[in-house]
mmCIF file of C-alpha atoms in Angstrom:
data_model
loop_
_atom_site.group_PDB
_atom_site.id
_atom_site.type_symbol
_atom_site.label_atom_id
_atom_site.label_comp_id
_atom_site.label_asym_id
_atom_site.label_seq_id
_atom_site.Cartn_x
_atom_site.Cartn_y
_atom_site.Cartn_z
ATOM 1 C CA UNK A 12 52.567 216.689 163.461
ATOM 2 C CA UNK A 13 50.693 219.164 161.686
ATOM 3 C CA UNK A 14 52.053 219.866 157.979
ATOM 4 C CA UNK A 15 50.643 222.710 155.763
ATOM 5 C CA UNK A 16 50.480 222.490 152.805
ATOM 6 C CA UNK A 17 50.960 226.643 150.609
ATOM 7 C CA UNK A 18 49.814 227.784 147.372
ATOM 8 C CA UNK A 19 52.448 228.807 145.492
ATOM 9 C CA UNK A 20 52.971 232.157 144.639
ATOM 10 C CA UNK A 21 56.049 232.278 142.291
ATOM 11 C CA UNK A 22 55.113 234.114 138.715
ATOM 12 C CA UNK A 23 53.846 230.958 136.911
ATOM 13 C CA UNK A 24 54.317 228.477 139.346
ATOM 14 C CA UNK A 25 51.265 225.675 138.938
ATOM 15 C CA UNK A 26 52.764 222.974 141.160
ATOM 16 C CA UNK A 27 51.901 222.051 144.496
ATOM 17 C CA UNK A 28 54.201 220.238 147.488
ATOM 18 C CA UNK A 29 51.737 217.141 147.732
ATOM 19 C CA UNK A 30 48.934 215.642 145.814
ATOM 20 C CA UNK A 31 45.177 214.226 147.369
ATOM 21 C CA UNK A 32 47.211 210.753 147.765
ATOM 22 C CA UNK A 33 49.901 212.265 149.454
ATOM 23 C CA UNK A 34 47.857 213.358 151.867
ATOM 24 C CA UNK A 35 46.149 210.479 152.430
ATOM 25 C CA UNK A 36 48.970 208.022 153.217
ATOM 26 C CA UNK A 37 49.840 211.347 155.606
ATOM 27 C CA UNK A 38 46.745 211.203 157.585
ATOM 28 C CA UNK A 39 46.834 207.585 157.658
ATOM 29 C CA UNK A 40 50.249 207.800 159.282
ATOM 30 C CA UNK A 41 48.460 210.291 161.804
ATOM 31 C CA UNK A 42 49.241 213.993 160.825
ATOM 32 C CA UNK A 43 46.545 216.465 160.251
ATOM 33 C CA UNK A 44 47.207 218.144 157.198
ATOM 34 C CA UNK A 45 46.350 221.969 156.402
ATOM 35 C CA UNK A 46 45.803 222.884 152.300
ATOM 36 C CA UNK A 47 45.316 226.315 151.170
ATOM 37 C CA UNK A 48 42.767 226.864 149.355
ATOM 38 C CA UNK A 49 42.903 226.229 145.735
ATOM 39 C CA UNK A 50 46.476 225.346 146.361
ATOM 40 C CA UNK A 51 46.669 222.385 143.562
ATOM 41 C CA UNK A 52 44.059 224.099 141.251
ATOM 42 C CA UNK A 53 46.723 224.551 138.863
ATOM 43 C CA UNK A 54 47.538 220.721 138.720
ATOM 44 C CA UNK A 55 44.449 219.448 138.521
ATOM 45 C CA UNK A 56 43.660 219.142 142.145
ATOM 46 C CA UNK A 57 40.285 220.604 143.687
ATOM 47 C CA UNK A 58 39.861 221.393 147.621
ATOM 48 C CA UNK A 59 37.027 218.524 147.286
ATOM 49 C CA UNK A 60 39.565 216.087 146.275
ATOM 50 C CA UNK A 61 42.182 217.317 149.490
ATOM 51 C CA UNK A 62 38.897 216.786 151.929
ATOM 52 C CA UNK A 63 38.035 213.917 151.006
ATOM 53 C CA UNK A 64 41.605 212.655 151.433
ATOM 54 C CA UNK A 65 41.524 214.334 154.373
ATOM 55 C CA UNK A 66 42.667 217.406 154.239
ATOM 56 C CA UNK A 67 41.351 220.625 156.218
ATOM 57 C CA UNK A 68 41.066 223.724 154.081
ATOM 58 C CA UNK A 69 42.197 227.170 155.200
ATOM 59 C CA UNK A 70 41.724 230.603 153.347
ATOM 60 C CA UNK A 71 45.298 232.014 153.762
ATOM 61 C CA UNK A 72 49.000 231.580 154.057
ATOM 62 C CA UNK A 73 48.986 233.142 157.490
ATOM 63 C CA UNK A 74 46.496 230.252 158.895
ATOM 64 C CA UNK A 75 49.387 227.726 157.474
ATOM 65 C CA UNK A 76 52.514 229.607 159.104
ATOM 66 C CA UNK A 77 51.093 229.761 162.574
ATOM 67 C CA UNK A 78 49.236 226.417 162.691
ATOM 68 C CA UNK A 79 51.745 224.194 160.546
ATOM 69 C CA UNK A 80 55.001 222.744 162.103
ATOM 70 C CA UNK A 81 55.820 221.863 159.142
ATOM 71 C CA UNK A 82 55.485 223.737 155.979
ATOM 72 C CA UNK A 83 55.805 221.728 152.615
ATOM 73 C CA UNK A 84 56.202 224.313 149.504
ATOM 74 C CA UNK A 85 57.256 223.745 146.020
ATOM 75 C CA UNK A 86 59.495 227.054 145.460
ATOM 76 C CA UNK A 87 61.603 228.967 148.243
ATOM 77 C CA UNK A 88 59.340 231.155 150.422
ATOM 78 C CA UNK A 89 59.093 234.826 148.637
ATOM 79 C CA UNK A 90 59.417 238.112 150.794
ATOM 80 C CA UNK A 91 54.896 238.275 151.377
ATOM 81 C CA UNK A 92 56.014 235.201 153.453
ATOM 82 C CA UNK A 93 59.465 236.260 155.568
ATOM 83 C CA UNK A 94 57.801 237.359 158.672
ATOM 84 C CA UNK A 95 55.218 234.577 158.644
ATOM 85 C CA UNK A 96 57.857 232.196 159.634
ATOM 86 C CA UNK A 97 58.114 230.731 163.298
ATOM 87 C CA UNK A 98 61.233 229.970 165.054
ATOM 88 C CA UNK A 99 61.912 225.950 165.038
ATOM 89 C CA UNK A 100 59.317 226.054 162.338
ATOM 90 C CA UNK A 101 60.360 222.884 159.898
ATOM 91 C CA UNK A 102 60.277 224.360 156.145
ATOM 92 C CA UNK A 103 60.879 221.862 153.604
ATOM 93 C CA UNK A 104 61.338 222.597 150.107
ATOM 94 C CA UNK A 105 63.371 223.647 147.532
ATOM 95 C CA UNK A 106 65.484 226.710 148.609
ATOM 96 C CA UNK A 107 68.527 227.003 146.068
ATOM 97 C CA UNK A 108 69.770 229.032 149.270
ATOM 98 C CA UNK A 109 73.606 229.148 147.248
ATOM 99 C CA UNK A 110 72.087 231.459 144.881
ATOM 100 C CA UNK A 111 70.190 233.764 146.726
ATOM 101 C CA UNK A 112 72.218 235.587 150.049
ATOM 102 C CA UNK A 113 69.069 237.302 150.871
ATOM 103 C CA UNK A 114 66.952 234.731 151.662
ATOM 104 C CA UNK A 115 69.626 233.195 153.336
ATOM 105 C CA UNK A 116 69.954 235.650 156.018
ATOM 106 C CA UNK A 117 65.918 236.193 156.725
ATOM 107 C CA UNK A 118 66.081 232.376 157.475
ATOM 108 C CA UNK A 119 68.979 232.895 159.819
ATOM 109 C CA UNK A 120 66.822 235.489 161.023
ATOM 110 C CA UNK A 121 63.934 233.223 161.590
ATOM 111 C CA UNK A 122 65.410 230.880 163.413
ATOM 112 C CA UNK A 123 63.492 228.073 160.935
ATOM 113 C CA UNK A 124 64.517 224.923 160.378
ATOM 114 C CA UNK A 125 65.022 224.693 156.576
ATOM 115 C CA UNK A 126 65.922 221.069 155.020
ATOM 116 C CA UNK A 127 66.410 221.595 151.169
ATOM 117 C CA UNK A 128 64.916 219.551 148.942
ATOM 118 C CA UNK A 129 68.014 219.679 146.450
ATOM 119 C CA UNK A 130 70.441 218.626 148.968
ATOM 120 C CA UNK A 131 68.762 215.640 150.486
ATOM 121 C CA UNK A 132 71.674 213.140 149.247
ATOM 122 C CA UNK A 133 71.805 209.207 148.841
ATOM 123 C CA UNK A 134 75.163 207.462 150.161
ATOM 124 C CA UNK A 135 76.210 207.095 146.208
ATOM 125 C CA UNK A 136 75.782 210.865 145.771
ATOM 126 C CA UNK A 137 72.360 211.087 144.306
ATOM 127 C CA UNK A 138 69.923 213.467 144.826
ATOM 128 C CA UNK A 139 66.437 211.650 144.892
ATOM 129 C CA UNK A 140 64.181 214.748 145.386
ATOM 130 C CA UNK A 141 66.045 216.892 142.428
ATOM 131 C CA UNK A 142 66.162 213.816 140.066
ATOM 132 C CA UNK A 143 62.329 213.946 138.749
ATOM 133 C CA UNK A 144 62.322 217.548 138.574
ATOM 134 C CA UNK A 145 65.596 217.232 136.589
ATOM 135 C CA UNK A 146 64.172 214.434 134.381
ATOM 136 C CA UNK A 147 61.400 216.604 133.903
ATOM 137 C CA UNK A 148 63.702 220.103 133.218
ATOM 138 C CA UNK A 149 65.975 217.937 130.681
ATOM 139 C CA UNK A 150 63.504 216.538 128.377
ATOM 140 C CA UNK A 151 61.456 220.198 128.288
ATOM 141 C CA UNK A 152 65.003 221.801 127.506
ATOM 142 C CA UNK A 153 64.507 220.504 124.195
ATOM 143 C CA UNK A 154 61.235 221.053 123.680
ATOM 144 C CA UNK A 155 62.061 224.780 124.437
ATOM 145 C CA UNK A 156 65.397 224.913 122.676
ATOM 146 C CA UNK A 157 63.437 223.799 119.419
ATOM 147 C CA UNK A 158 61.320 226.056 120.038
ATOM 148 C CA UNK A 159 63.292 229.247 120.339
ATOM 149 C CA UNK A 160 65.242 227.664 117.329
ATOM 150 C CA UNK A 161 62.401 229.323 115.093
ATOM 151 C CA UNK A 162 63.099 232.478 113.354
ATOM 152 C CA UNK A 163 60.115 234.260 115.415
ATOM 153 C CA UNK A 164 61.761 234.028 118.210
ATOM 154 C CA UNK A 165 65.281 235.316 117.159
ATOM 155 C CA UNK A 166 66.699 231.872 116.498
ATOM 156 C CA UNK A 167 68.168 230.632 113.250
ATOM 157 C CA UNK A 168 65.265 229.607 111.718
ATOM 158 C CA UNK A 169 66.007 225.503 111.651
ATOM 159 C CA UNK A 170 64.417 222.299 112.473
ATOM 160 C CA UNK A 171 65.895 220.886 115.590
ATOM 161 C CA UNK A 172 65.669 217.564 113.536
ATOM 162 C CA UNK A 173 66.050 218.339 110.272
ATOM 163 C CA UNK A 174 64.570 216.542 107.297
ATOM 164 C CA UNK A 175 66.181 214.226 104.914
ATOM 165 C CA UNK A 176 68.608 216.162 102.868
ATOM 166 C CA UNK A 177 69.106 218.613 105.200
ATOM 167 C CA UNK A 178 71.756 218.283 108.677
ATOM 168 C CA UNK A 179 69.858 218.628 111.834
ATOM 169 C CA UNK A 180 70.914 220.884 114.584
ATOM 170 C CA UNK A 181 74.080 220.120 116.701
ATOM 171 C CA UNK A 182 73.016 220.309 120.635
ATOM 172 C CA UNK A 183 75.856 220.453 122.966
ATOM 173 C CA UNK A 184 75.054 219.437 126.533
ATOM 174 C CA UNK A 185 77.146 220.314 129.319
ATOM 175 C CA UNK A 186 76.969 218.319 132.085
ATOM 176 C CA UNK A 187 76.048 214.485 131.921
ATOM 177 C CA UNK A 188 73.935 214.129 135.089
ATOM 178 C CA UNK A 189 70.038 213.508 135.055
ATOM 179 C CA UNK A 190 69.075 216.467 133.213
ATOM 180 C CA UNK A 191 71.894 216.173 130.715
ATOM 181 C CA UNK A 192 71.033 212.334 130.002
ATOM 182 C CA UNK A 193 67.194 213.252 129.816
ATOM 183 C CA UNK A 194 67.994 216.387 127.352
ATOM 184 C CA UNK A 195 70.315 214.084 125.515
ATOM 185 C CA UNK A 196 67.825 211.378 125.237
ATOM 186 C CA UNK A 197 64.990 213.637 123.913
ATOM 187 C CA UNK A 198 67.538 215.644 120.941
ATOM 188 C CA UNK A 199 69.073 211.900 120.231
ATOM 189 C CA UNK A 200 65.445 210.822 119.515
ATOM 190 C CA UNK A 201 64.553 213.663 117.485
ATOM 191 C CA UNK A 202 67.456 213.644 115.354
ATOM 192 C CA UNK A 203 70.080 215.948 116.315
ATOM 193 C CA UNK A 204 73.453 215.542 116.294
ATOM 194 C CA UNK A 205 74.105 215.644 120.243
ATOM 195 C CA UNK A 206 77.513 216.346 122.189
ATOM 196 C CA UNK A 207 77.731 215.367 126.051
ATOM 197 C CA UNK A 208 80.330 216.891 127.869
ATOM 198 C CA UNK A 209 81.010 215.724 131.256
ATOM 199 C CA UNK A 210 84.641 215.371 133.761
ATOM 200 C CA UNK A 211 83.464 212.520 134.843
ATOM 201 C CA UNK A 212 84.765 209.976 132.334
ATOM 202 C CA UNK A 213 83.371 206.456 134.265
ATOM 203 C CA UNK A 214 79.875 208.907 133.761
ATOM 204 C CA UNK A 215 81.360 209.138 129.751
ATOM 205 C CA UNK A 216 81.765 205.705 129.658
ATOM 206 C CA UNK A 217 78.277 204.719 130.604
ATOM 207 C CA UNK A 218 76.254 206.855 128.714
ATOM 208 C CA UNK A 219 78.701 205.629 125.389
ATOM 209 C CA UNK A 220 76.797 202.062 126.761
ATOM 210 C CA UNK A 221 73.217 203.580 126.475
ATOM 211 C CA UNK A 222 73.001 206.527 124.536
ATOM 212 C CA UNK A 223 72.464 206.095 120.368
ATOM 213 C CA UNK A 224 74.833 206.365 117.874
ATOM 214 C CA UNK A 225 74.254 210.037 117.286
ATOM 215 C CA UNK A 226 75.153 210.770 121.025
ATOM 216 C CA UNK A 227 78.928 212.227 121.008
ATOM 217 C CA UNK A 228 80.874 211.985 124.512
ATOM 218 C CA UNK A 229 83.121 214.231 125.136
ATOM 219 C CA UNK A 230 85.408 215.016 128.274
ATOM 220 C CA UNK A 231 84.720 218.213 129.920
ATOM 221 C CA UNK A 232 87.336 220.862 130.049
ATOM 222 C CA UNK A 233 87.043 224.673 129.017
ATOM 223 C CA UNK A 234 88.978 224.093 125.710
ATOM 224 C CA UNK A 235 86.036 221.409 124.673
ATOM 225 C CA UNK A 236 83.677 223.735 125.951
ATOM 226 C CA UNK A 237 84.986 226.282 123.742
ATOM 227 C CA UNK A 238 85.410 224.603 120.768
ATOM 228 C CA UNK A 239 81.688 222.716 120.886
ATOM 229 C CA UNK A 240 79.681 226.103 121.399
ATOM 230 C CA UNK A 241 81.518 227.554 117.974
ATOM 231 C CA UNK A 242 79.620 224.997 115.814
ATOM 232 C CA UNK A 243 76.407 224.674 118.302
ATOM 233 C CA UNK A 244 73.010 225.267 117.291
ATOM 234 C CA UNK A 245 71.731 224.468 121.117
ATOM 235 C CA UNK A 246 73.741 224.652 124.123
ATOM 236 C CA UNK A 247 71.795 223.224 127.219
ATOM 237 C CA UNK A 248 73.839 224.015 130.553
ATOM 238 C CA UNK A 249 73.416 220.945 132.970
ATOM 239 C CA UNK A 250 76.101 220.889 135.570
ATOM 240 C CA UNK A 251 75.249 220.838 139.096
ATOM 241 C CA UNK A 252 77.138 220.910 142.230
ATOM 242 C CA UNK A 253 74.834 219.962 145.132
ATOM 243 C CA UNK A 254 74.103 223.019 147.320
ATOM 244 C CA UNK A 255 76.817 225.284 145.076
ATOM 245 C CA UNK A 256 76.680 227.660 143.227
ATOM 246 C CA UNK A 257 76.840 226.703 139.164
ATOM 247 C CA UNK A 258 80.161 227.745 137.964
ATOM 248 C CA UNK A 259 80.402 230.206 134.922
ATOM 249 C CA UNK A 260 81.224 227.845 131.970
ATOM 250 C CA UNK A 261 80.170 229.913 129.466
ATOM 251 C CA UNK A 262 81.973 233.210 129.028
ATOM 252 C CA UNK A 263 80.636 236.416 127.359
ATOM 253 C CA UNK A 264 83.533 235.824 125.081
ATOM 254 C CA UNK A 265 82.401 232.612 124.045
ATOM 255 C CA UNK A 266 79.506 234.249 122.879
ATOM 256 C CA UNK A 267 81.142 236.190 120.160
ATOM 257 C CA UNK A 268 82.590 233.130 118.899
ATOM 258 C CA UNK A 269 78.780 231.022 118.811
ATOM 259 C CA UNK A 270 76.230 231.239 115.351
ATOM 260 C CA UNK A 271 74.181 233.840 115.666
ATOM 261 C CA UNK A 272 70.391 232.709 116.713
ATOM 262 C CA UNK A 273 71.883 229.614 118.727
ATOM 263 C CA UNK A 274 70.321 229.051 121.802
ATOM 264 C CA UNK A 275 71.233 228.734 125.686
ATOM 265 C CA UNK A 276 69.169 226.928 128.101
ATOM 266 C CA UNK A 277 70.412 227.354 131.197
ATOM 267 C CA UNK A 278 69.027 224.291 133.706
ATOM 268 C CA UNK A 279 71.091 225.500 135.928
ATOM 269 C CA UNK A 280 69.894 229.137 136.745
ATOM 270 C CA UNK A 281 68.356 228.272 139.868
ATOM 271 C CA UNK A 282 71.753 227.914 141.193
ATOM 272 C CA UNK A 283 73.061 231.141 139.471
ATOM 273 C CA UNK A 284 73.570 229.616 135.951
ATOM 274 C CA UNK A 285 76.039 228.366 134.231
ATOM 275 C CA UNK A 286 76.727 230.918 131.554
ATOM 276 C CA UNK A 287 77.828 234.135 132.313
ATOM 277 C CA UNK A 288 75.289 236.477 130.658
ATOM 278 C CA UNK A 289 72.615 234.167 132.528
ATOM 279 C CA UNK A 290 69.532 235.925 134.338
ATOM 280 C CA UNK A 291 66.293 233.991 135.500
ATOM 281 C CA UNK A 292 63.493 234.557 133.665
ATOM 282 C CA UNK A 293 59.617 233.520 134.021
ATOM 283 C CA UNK A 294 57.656 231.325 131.747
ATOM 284 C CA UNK A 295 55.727 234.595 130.819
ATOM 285 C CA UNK A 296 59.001 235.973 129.683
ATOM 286 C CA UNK A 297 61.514 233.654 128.886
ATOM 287 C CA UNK A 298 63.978 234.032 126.523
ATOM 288 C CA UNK A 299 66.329 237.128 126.130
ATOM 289 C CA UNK A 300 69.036 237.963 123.559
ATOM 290 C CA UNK A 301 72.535 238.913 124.101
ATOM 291 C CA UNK A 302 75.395 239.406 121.125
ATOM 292 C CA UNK A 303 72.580 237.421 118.818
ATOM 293 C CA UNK A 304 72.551 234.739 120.979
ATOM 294 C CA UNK A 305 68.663 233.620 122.792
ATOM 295 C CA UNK A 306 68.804 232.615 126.303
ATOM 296 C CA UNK A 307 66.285 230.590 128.264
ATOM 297 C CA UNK A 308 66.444 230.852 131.341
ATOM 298 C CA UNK A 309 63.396 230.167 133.617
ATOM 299 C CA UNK A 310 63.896 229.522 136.969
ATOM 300 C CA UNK A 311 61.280 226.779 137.176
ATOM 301 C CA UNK A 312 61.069 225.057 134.249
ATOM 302 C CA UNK A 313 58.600 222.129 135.699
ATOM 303 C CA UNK A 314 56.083 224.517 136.709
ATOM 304 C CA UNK A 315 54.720 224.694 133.144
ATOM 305 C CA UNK A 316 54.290 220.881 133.349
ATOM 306 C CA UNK A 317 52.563 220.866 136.947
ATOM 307 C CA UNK A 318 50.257 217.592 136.409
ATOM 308 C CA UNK A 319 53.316 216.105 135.277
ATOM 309 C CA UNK A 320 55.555 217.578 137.769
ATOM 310 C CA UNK A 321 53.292 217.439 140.783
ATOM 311 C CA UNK A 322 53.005 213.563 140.851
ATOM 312 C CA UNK A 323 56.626 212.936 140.462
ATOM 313 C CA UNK A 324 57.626 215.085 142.760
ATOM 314 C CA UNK A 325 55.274 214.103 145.649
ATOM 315 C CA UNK A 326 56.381 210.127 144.315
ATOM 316 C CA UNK A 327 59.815 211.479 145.957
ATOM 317 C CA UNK A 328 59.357 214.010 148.342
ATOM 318 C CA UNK A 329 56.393 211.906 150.303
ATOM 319 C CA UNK A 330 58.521 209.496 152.183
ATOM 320 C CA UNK A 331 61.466 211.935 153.823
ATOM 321 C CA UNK A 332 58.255 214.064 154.412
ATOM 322 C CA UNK A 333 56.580 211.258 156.669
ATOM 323 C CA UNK A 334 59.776 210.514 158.176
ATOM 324 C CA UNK A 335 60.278 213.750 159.475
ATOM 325 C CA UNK A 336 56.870 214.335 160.650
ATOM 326 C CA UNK A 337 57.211 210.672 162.462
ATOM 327 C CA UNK A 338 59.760 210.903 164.216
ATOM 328 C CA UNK A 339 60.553 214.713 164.078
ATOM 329 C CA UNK A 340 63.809 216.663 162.318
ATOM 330 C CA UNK A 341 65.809 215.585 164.768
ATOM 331 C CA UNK A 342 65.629 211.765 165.225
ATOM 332 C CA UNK A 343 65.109 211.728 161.203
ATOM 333 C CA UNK A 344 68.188 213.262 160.875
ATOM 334 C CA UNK A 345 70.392 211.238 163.386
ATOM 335 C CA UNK A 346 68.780 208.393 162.263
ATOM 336 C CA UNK A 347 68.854 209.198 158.469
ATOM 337 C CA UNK A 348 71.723 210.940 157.015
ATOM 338 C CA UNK A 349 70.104 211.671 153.667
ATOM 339 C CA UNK A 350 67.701 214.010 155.857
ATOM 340 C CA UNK A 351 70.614 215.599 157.383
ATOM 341 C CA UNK A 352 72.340 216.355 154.191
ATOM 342 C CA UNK A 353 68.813 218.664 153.633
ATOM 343 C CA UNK A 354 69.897 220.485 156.710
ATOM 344 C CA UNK A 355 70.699 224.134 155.397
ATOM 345 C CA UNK A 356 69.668 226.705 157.779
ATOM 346 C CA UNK A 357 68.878 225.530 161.305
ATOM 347 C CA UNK A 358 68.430 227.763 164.151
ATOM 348 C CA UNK A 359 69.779 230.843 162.937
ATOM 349 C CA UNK A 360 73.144 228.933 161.468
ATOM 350 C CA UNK A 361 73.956 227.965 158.292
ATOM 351 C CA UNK A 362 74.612 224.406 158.175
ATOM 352 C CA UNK A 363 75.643 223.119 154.661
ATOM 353 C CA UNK A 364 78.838 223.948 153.440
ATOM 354 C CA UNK A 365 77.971 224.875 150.065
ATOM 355 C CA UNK A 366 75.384 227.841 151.370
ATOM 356 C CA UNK A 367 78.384 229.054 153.713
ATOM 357 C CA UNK A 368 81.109 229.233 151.170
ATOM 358 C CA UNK A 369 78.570 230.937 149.007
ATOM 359 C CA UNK A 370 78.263 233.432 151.029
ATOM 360 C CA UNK A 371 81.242 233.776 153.329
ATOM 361 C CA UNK A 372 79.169 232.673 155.920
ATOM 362 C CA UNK A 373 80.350 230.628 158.866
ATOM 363 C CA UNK A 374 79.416 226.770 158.936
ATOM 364 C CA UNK A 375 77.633 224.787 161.028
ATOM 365 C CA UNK A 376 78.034 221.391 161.243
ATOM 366 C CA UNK A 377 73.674 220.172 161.466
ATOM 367 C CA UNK A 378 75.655 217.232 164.379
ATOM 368 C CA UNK A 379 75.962 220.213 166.519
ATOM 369 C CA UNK A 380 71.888 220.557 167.100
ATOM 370 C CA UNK A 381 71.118 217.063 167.048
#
């Protein structure tokens, strides 16, 4: 198979689908692999280190679409890229399709195969190509949050950890999946007083297990949620369900009711957020303040961390990526049904459920072109 391999061209977006190793092991395995140029420049990676792992370098995005049958980005594919698609094209990536009805109907239009990072799903219900970007989003929600905290920025004007003598900040975290336990993890160790809020209470029960004494569980329900953003000095939004939309748990009422110079960080906004006065933002501009209170919202939060970001992710994403261009969607799919859980748009249908109910669209069972 050929794969190709795009520069990304989000606002801010340093990452890139595959590292010099990754494409290594790929050639090895007997693809050719296509790199735009300058592609992992922003994580450290030259076009001398793709060739000599292999790689063949190509000037533009255009060379990619009509060479590549499979296209490997970081981000969804932006409008410059809509009619450079191919019918039966493979595009594999992360599409957050629930959230965004627009690029959800050029891919129907395109007649692509698109298999979602995010919902690529393990038999237990994990999600092992969003987990290290969620480790990664989790522990740089804090970093940010005690950041914005500062009075420059339009926060209160405290120490996330506060000094001896002096309380630290309360961070409430809603949702106690990977990037809730990495957020928790990271305020725990800096000294705030942290609240995890989560329905699942077996989930409740295990982090009690791990998490330090300064680690509050708490059972998810919107009277918690209501009561824990009044005396918040952080709220981090965490919740996810797979190929969903986030729902609102955060009203604009709330806000009235929250300190003024708290802040939101909303993990979640690639799925539509999980506060209601939630809007993506870029790492250029981030934060933005409604009734006193800052939101952060950036819609890819690893893509400041790209070194960091790149390896994990290619750790993860290279193995579904080599079974696929083995034995082609198809076979990797009937014969893997993590793959097939990745299946959202194939062939002009809409085949996860999630994407469909977003958008009142009809579903399509992935079984019914395999």
């Amino acid at each position: 198979m050929i794969l190709g391999i795009l520069k990304e061209i989000k606002a801010e977006e340093n990452r890139v689908a595959m590292t010099p190793t990754g494409v290594e092991v790929a050639v090895h395995h007997g693809h050719t692999v296509l790199v735009e140029t300058q592609a992992g420049a922003g994580s450290g990676f030259s076009d001398d280190a793709y060739r000599r792992a292999g790689a063949h370098i190509v000037e533009t995005p255009r060379e990619i679409y009509e060479r590549a049958d499979m296209v490997m980005h970081v981000k969804e594919p932006l409008p410059p890229e809509y009619e450079l698609i191919r019918p039966d094209q493979i595009i594999f990536t992360y599409l957050h399709l629930a959230a965004d009805e627009a690029l959800t109907r050029v891919l129907m239009e395109r007649r692509s195969v698109n298999i979602a990072y995010e919902t690529i799903q393990k038999a237990d219900g994990s999600l092992p190509l969003l987990t290290p970007m969620s480790e990664v989003a989790g522990r740089m929600a804090v970093q940010q949050a005690a950041k914005y905290l500062e009075m420059s920025y339009g926060g209160q004007g405290i120490l996330l950890a506060g000094v001896p003598g002096v309380e630290p900040a309360t961070v409430a975290i809603i949702g106690g999946g990977v990037v809730g336990t990495n957020a928790a993890k990271m305020a725990c160790g800096l000294g705030a007083k942290v609240f995890v809020l989560d329905k699942n209470l077996e989930r409740l029960r295990y982090l009690s297990d791990v998490m330090p004494p300064n680690c509050f569980l708490l059972a998810s329900s919107p009277a918690s949620i209501r009561e824990v953003v009044k005396k918040a000095d952080v709220v981090i939004g965490a919740v996810l369900i797979p190929g969903a939309k986030a729902p609102k748990l955060v009203s604009r009422d709330m806000l009235g009711t929250m300190k003024e110079g708290a802040v939101l960080v909303d993990v979640a906004i690639d799925q539509g957020g999980c506060f209601e006065t939630s809007r993506p933002t870029t790492h250029k501009d981030p934060i933005y303040t409604v009734d006193g209170v800052v939101h952060y919202c950036v819609a890819n939060m690893p893509g400041a961390v790209p070194k960091t970001s790149t390896m994990a992710l290619t750790n993860a994403t290279l193995p579904y990526a080599l079974e696929i261009a083995d034995k082609g969607w198809q076979r990797a799919m009937k014969e893997n049904p993590e793959i097939a859980k990745g299946a959202n748009v194939v062939r002009g249908a809409v085949t996860h459920p999630g994407v469909a109910e977003a958008f009142a669209l009809e579903y399509v069972p992935v079984e019914a072109f395999l």
